[in-house]
PDB file of C-alpha atoms in Angstrom:
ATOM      1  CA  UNK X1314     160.745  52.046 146.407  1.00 40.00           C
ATOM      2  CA  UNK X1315     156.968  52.580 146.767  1.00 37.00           C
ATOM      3  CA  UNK X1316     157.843  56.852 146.959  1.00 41.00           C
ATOM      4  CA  UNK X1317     160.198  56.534 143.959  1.00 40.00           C
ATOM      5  CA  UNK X1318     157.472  54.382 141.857  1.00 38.00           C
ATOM      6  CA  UNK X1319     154.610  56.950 142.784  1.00 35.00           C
ATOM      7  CA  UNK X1320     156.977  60.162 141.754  1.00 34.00           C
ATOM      8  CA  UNK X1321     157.167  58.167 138.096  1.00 38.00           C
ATOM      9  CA  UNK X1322     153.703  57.565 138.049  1.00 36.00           C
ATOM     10  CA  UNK X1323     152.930  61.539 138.611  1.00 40.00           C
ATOM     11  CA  UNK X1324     155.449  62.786 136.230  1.00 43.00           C
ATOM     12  CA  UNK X1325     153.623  60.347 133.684  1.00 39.00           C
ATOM     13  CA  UNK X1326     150.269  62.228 134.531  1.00 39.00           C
ATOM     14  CA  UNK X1327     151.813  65.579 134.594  1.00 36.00           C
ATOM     15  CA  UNK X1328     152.940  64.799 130.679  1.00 39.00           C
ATOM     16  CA  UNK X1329     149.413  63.251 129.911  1.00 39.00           C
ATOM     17  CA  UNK X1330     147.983  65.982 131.521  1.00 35.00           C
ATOM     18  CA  UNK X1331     150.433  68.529 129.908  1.00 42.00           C
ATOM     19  CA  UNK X1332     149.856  66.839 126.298  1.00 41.00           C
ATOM     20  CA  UNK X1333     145.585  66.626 126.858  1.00 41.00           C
ATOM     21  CA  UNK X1334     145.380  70.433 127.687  1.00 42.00           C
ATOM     22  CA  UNK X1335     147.363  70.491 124.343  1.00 42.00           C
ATOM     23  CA  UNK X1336     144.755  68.988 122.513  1.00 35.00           C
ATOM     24  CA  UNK X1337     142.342  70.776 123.820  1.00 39.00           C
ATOM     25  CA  UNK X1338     143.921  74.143 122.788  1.00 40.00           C
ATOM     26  CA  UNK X1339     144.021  72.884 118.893  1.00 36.00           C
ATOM     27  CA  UNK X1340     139.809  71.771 120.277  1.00 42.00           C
ATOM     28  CA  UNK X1341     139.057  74.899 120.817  1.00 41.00           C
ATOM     29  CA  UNK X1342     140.422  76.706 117.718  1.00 40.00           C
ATOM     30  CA  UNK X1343     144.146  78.122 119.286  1.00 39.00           C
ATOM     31  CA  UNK X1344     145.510  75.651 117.498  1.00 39.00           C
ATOM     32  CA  UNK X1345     148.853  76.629 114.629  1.00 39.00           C
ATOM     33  CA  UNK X1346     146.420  76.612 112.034  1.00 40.00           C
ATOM     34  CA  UNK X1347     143.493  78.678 111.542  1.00 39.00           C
ATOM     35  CA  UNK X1348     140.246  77.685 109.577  1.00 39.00           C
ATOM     36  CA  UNK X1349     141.542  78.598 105.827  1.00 42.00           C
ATOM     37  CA  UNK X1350     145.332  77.139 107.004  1.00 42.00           C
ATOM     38  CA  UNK X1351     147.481  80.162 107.984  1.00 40.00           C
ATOM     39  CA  UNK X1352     149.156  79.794 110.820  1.00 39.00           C
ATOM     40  CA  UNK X1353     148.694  82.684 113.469  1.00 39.00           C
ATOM     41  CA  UNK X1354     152.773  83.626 112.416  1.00 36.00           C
ATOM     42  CA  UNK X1355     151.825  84.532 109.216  1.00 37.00           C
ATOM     43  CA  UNK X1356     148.654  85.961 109.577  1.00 36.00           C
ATOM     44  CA  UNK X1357     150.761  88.425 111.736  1.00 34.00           C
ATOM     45  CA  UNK X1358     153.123  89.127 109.243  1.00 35.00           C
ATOM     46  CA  UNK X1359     150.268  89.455 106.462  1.00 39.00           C
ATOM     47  CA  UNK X1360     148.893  92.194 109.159  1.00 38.00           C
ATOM     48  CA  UNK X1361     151.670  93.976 109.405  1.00 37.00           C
ATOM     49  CA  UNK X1362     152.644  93.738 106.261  1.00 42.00           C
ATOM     50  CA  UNK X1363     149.644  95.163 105.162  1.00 45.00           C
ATOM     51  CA  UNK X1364     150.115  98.356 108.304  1.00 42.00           C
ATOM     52  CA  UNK X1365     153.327  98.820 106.162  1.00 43.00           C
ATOM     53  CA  UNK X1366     151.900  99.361 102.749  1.00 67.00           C
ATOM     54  CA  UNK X1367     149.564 102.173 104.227  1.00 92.00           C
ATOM     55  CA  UNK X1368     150.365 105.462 102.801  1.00 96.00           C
ATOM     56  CA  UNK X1369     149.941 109.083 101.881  1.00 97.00           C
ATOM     57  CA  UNK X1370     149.447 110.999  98.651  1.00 98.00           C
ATOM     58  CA  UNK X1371     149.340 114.542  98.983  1.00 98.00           C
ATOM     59  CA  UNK X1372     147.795 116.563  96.241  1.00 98.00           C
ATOM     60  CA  UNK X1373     147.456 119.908  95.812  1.00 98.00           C
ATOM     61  CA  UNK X1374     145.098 121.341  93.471  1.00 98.00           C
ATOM     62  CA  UNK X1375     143.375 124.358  92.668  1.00 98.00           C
ATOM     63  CA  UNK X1376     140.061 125.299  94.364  1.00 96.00           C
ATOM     64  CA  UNK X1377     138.085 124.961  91.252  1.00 97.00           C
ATOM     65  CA  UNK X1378     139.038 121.168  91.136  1.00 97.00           C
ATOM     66  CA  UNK X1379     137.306 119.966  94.472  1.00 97.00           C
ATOM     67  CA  UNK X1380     134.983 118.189  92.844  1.00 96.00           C
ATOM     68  CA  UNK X1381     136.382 116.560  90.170  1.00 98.00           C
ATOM     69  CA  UNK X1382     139.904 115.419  92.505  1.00 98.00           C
ATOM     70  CA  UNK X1383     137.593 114.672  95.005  1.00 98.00           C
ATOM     71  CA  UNK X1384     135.498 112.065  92.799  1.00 98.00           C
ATOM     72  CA  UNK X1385     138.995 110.598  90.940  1.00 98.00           C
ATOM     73  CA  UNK X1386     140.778 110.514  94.537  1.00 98.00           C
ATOM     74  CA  UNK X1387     138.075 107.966  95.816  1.00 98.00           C
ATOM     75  CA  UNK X1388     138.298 106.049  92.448  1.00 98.00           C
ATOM     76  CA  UNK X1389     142.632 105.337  92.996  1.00 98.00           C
ATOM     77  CA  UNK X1390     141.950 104.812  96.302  1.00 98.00           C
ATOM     78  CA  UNK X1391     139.706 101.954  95.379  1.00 98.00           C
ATOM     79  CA  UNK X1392     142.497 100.839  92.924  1.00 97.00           C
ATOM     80  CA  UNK X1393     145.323 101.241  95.414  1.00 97.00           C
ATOM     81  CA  UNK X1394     144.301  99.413  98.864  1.00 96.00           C
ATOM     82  CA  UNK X1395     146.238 100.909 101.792  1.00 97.00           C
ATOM     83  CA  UNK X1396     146.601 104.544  99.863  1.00 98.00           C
ATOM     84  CA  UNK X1397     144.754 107.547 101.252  1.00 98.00           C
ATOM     85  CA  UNK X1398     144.726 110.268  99.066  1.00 98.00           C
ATOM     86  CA  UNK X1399     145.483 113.733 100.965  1.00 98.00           C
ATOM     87  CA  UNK X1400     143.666 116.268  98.850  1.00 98.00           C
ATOM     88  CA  UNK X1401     144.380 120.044  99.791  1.00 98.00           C
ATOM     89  CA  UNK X1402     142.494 122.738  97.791  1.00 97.00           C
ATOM     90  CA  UNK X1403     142.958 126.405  97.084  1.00 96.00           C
ATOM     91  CA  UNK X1404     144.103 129.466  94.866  1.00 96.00           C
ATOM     92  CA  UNK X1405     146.829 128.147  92.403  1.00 97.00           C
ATOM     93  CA  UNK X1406     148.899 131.162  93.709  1.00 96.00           C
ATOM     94  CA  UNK X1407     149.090 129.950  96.907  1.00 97.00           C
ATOM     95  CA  UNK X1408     149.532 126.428  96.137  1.00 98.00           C
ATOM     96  CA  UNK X1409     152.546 126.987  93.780  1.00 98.00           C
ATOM     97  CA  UNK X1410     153.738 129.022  96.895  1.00 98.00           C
ATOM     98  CA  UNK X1411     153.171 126.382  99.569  1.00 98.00           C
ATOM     99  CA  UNK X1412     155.175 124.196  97.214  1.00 98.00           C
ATOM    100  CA  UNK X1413     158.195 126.555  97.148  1.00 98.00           C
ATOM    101  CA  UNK X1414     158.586 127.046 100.942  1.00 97.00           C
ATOM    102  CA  UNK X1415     159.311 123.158 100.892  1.00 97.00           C
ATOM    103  CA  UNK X1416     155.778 121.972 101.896  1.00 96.00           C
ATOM    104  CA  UNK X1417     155.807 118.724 101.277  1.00 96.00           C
ATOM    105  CA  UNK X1418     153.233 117.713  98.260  1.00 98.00           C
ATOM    106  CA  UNK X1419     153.052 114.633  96.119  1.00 98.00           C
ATOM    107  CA  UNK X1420     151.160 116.008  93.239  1.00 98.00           C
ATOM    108  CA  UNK X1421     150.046 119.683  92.106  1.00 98.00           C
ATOM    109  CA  UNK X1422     147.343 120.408  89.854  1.00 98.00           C
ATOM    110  CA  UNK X1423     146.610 124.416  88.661  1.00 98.00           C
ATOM    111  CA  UNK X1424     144.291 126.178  87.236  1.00 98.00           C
ATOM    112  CA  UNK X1425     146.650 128.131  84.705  1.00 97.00           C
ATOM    113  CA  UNK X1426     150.186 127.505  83.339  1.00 97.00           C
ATOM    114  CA  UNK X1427     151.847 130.545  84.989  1.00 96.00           C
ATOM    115  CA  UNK X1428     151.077 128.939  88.704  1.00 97.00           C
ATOM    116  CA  UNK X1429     152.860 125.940  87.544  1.00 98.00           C
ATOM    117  CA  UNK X1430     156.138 127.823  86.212  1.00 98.00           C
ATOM    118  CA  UNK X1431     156.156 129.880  89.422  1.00 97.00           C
ATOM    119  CA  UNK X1432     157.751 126.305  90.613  1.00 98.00           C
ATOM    120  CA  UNK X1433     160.449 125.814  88.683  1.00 98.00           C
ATOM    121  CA  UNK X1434     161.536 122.533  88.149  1.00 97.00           C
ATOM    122  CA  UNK X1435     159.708 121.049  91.208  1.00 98.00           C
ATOM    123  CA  UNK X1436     157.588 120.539  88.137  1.00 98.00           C
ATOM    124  CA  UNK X1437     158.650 117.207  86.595  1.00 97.00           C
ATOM    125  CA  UNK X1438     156.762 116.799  83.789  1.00 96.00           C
ATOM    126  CA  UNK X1439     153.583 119.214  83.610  1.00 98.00           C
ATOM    127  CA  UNK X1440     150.854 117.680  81.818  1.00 98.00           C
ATOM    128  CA  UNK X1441     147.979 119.652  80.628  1.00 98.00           C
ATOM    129  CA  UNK X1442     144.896 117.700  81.444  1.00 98.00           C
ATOM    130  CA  UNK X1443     141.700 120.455  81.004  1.00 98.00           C
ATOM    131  CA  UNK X1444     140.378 123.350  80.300  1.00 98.00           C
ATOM    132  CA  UNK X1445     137.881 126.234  82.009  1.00 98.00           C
ATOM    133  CA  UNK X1446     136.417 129.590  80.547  1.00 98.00           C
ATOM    134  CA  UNK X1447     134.826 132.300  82.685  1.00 98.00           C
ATOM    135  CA  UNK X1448     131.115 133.063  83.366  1.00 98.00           C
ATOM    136  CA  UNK X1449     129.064 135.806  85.238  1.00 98.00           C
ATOM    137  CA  UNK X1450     127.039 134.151  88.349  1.00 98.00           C
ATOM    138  CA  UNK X1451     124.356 135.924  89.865  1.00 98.00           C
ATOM    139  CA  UNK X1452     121.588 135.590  92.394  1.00 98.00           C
ATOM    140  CA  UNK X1453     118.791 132.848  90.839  1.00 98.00           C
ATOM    141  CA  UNK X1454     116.682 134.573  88.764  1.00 98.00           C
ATOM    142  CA  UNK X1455     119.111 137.461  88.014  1.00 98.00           C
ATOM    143  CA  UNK X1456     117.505 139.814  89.845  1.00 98.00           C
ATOM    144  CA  UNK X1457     119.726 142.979  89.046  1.00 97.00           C
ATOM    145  CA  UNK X1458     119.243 142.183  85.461  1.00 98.00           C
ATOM    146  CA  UNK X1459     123.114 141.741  84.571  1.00 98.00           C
ATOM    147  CA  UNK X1460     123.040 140.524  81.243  1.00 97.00           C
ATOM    148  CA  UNK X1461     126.930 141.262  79.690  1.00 97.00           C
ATOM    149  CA  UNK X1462     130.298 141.807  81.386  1.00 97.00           C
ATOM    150  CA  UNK X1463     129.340 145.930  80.705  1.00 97.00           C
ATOM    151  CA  UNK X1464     126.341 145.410  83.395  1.00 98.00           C
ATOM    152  CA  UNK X1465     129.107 144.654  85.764  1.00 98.00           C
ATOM    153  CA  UNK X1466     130.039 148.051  85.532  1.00 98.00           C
ATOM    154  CA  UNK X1467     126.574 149.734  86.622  1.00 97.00           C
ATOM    155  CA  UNK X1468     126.850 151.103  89.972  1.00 97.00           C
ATOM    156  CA  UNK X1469     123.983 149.386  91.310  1.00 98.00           C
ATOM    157  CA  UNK X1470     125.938 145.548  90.503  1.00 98.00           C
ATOM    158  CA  UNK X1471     128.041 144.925  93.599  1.00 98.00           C
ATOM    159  CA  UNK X1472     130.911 142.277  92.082  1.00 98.00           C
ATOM    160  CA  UNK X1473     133.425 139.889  93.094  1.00 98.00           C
ATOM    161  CA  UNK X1474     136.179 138.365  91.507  1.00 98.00           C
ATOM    162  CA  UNK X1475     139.448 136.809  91.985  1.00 97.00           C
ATOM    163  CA  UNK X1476     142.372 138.561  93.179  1.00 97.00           C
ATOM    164  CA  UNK X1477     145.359 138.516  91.062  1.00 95.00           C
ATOM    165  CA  UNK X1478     147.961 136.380  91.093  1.00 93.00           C
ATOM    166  CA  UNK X1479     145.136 133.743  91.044  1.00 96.00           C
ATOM    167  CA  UNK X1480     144.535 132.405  87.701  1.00 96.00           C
ATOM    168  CA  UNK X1481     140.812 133.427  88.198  1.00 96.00           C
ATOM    169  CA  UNK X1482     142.182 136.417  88.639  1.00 97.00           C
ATOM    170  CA  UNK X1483     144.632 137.058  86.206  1.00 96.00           C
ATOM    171  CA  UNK X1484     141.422 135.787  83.480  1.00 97.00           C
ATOM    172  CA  UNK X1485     139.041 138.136  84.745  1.00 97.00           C
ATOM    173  CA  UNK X1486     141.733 141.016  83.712  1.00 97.00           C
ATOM    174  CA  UNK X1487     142.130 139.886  80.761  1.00 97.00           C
ATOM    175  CA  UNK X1488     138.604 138.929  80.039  1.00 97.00           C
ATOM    176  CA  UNK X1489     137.652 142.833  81.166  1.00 97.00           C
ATOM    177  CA  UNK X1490     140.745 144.083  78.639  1.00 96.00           C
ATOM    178  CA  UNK X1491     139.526 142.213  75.831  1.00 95.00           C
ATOM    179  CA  UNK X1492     136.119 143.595  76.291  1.00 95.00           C
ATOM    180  CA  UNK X1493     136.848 147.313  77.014  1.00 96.00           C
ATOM    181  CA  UNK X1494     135.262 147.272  80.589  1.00 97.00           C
ATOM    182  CA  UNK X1495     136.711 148.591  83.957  1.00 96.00           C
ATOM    183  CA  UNK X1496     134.901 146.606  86.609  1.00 97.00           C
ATOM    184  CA  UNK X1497     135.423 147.894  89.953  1.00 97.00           C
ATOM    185  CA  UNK X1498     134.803 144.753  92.566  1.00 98.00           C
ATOM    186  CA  UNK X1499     133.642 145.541  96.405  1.00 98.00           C
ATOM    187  CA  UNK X1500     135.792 142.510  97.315  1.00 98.00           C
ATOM    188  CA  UNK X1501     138.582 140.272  95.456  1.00 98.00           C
ATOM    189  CA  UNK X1502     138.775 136.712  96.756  1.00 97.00           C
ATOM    190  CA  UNK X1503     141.750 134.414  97.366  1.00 95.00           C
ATOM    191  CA  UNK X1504     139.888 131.524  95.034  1.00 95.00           C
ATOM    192  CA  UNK X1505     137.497 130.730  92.919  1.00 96.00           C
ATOM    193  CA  UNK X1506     134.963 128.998  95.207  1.00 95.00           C
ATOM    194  CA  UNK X1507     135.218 131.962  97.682  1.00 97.00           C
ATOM    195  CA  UNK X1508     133.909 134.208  94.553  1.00 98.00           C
ATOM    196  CA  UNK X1509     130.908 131.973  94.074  1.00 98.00           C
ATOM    197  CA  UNK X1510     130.516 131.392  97.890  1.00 98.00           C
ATOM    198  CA  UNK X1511     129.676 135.255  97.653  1.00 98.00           C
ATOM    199  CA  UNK X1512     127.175 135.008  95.196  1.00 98.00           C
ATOM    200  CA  UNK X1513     124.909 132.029  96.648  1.00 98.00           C
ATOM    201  CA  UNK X1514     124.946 133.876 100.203  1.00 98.00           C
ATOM    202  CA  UNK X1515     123.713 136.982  98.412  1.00 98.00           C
ATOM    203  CA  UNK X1516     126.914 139.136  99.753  1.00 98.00           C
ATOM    204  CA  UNK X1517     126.603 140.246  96.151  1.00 98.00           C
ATOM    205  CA  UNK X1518     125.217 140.609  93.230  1.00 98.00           C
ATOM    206  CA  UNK X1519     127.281 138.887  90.781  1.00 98.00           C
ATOM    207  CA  UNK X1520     130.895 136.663  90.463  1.00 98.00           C
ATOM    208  CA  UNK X1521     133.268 135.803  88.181  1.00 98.00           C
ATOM    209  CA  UNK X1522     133.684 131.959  88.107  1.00 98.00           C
ATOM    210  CA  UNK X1523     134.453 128.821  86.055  1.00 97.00           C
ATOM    211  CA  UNK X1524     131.768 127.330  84.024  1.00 97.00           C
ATOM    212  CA  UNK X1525     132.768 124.561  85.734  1.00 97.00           C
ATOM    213  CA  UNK X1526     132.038 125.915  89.460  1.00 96.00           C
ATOM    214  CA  UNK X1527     128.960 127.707  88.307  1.00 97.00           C
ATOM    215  CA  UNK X1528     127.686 124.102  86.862  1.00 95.00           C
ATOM    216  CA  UNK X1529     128.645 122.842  90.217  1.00 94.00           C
ATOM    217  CA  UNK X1530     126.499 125.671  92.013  1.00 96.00           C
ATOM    218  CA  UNK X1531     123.513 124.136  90.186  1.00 96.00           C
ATOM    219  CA  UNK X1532     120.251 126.322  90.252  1.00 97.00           C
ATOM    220  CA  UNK X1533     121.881 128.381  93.550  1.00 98.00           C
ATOM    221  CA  UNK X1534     122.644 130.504  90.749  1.00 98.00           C
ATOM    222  CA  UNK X1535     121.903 132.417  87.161  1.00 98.00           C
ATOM    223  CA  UNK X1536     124.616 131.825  84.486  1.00 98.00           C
ATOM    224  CA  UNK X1537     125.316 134.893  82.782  1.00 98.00           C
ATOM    225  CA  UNK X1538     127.679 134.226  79.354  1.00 97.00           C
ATOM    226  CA  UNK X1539     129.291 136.759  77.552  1.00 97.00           C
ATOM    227  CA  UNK X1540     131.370 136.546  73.638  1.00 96.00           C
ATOM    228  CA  UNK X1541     134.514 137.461  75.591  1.00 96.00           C
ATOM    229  CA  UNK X1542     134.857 134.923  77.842  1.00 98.00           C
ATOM    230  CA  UNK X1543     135.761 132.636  75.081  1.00 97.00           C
ATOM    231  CA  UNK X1544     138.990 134.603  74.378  1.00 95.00           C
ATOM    232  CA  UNK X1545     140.620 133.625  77.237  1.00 97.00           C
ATOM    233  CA  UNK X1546     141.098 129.977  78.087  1.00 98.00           C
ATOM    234  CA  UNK X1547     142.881 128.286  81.279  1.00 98.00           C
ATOM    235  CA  UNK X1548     144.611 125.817  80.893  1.00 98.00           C
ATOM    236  CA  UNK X1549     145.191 123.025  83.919  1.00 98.00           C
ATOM    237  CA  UNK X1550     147.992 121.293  83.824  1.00 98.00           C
ATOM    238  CA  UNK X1551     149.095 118.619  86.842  1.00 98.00           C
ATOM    239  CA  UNK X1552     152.548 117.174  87.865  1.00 98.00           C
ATOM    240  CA  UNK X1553     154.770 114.821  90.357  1.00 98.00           C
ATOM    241  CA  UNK X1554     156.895 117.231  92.605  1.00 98.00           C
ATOM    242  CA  UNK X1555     160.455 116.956  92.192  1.00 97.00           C
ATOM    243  CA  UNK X1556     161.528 115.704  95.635  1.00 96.00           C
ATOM    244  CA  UNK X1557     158.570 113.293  96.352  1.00 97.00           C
ATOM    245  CA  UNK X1558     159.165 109.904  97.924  1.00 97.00           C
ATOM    246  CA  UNK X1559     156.160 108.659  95.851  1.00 97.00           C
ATOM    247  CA  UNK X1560     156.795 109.826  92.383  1.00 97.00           C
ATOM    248  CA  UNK X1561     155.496 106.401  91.612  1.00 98.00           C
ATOM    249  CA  UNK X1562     152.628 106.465  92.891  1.00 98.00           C
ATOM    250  CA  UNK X1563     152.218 110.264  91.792  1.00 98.00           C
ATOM    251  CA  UNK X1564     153.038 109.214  88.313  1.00 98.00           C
ATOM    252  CA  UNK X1565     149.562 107.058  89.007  1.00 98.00           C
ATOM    253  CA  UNK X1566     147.416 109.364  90.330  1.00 98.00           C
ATOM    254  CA  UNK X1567     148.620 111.866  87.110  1.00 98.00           C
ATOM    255  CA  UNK X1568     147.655 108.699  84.816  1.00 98.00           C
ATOM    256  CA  UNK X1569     143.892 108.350  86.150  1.00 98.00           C
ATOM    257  CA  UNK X1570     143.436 112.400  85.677  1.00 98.00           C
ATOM    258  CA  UNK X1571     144.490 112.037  82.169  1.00 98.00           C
ATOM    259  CA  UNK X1572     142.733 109.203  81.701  1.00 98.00           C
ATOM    260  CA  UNK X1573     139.349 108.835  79.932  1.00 98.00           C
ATOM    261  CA  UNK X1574     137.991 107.974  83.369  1.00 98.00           C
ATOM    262  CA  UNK X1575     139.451 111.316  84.440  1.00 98.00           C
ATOM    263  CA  UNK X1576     138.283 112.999  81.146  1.00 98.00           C
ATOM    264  CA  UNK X1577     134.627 111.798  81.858  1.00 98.00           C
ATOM    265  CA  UNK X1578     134.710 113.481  85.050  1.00 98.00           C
ATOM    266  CA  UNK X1579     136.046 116.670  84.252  1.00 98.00           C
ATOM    267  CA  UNK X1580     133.512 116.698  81.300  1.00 98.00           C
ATOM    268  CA  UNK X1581     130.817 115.915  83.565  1.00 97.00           C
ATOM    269  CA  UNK X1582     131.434 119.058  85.729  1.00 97.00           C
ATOM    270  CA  UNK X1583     131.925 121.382  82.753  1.00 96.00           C
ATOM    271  CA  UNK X1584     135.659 121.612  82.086  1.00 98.00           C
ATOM    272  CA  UNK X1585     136.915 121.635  78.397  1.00 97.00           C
ATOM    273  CA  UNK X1586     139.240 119.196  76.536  1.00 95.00           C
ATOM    274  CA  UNK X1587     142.754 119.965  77.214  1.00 95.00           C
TER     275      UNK X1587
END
């Protein structure tokens, strides 16, 4: 009787015992509610839901755009928690070429109209969002004295300038047409920023660039302008790729570029009105 009694009594303690330790769980904060009242079961499903929303936008855009796409990607990712903006930059050529050998972009931005044909309709809905002109870049202070496209021609002025199919490329010909000159360049670069890159580490004497890169170069180097650089004008336009999993989100990123936000920006760096 007395072992039977006792074996009640412990089982009682084991449940008081069981039901204290309880308590002092919830004590010492593991209780089912946490400080602002979500319970550990949601705030695990808030975290993961959150992991979930996570994702990639990959934009391609021309070399000449680094800056700008750089500055506007930041801004929608600020907008759009859990979105990292991919940005990949280079000739418009070989963007629009990347594109149709299935690499998988979001968004593509060139530097000239005929880049963005060369894609077909992988092109949605091309918007043009800006414009760019060409300008001679030389060393600070213009040493060589280059003061017109026809100095580019003197066979002391070592030159670069875009290869063609790039759309700084395919201006400079046309620039050099329109003019009458025959420049003969010691190198032709697969971008735009590769040109200038040239110039500031003195590799040559002078570049053909974008206003807009050789504002971005700051005093590295000596703008040179010339009247026929204004009769031939690039035209950017951007677009969702056909295919995309995020043409939503695309469609978003497109809106902020042509947005007075995105204007401001582009103006800022020297690129013209679309």
């Amino acid at each position: 009787m007395m072992r039977s009694t006792l074996l009640r009594v412990s089982g009682v303690a084991v449940a008081a015992l069981a039901a204290a330790g309880g308590l002092a769980a919830c004590d010492n904060g593991e209780s089912s509610s946490s400080s602002d009242g979500t319970t550990p079961s949601v705030v695990t499903a808030q975290a993961s839901s959150s992991a979930a929303a996570s994702t990639d936008l990959s934009v391609s855009a021309a070399a000449s755009l680094k800056t700008a796409f750089t500055t506007l990607a930041s801004s929608f990712e600020k907008s759009h928690p859990g979105v990292t903006v991919k940005l990949e930059f280079d000739g418009s050529a070989t963007l629009a070429n990347q594109i149709n050998q299935g690499s998988p972009v979001d968004v593509f931005a060139s530097a000239d109209e005929k880049n963005m044909t060369k894609i077909g309709d992988k092109a949605l809905d091309p918007k043009t969002f800006a414009t760019n002109t060409l300008v001679i870049v030389t060393a600070p202070g213009n040493p060589k004295g280059v003061n017109s496209l026809k100095d580019l021609q003197r066979s002391d002025v070592t030159t670069a300038q875009c290869a063609v199919p790039q759309p700084c490329g395919n201006a400079s010909v046309a620039v050099e047409r329109n003019a009458g000159v025959t420049i003969k360049p010691v190198t032709e670069e697969p971008s735009v920023t590769s040109v200038l890159t040239k110039v500031t580490t003195g590799q040559v004497d002078a570049g053909l660039v974008y206003v807009s890169d050789a504002k971005s170069a700051g005093d590295k180097v000596t703008t040179v302008e010339d009247p026929a650089f204004a009769t031939v004008v690039n035209k950017y336009p951007i677009t969702v790729v056909k295919g995309t999993s995020k043409q939503d989100l695309g469609n978003q990123f497109e809106t902020l570029v042509l947005s007075s936000e995105g204007r401001d920006v582009l103006t800022s760096l020297g690129f013209g009105a679309p």
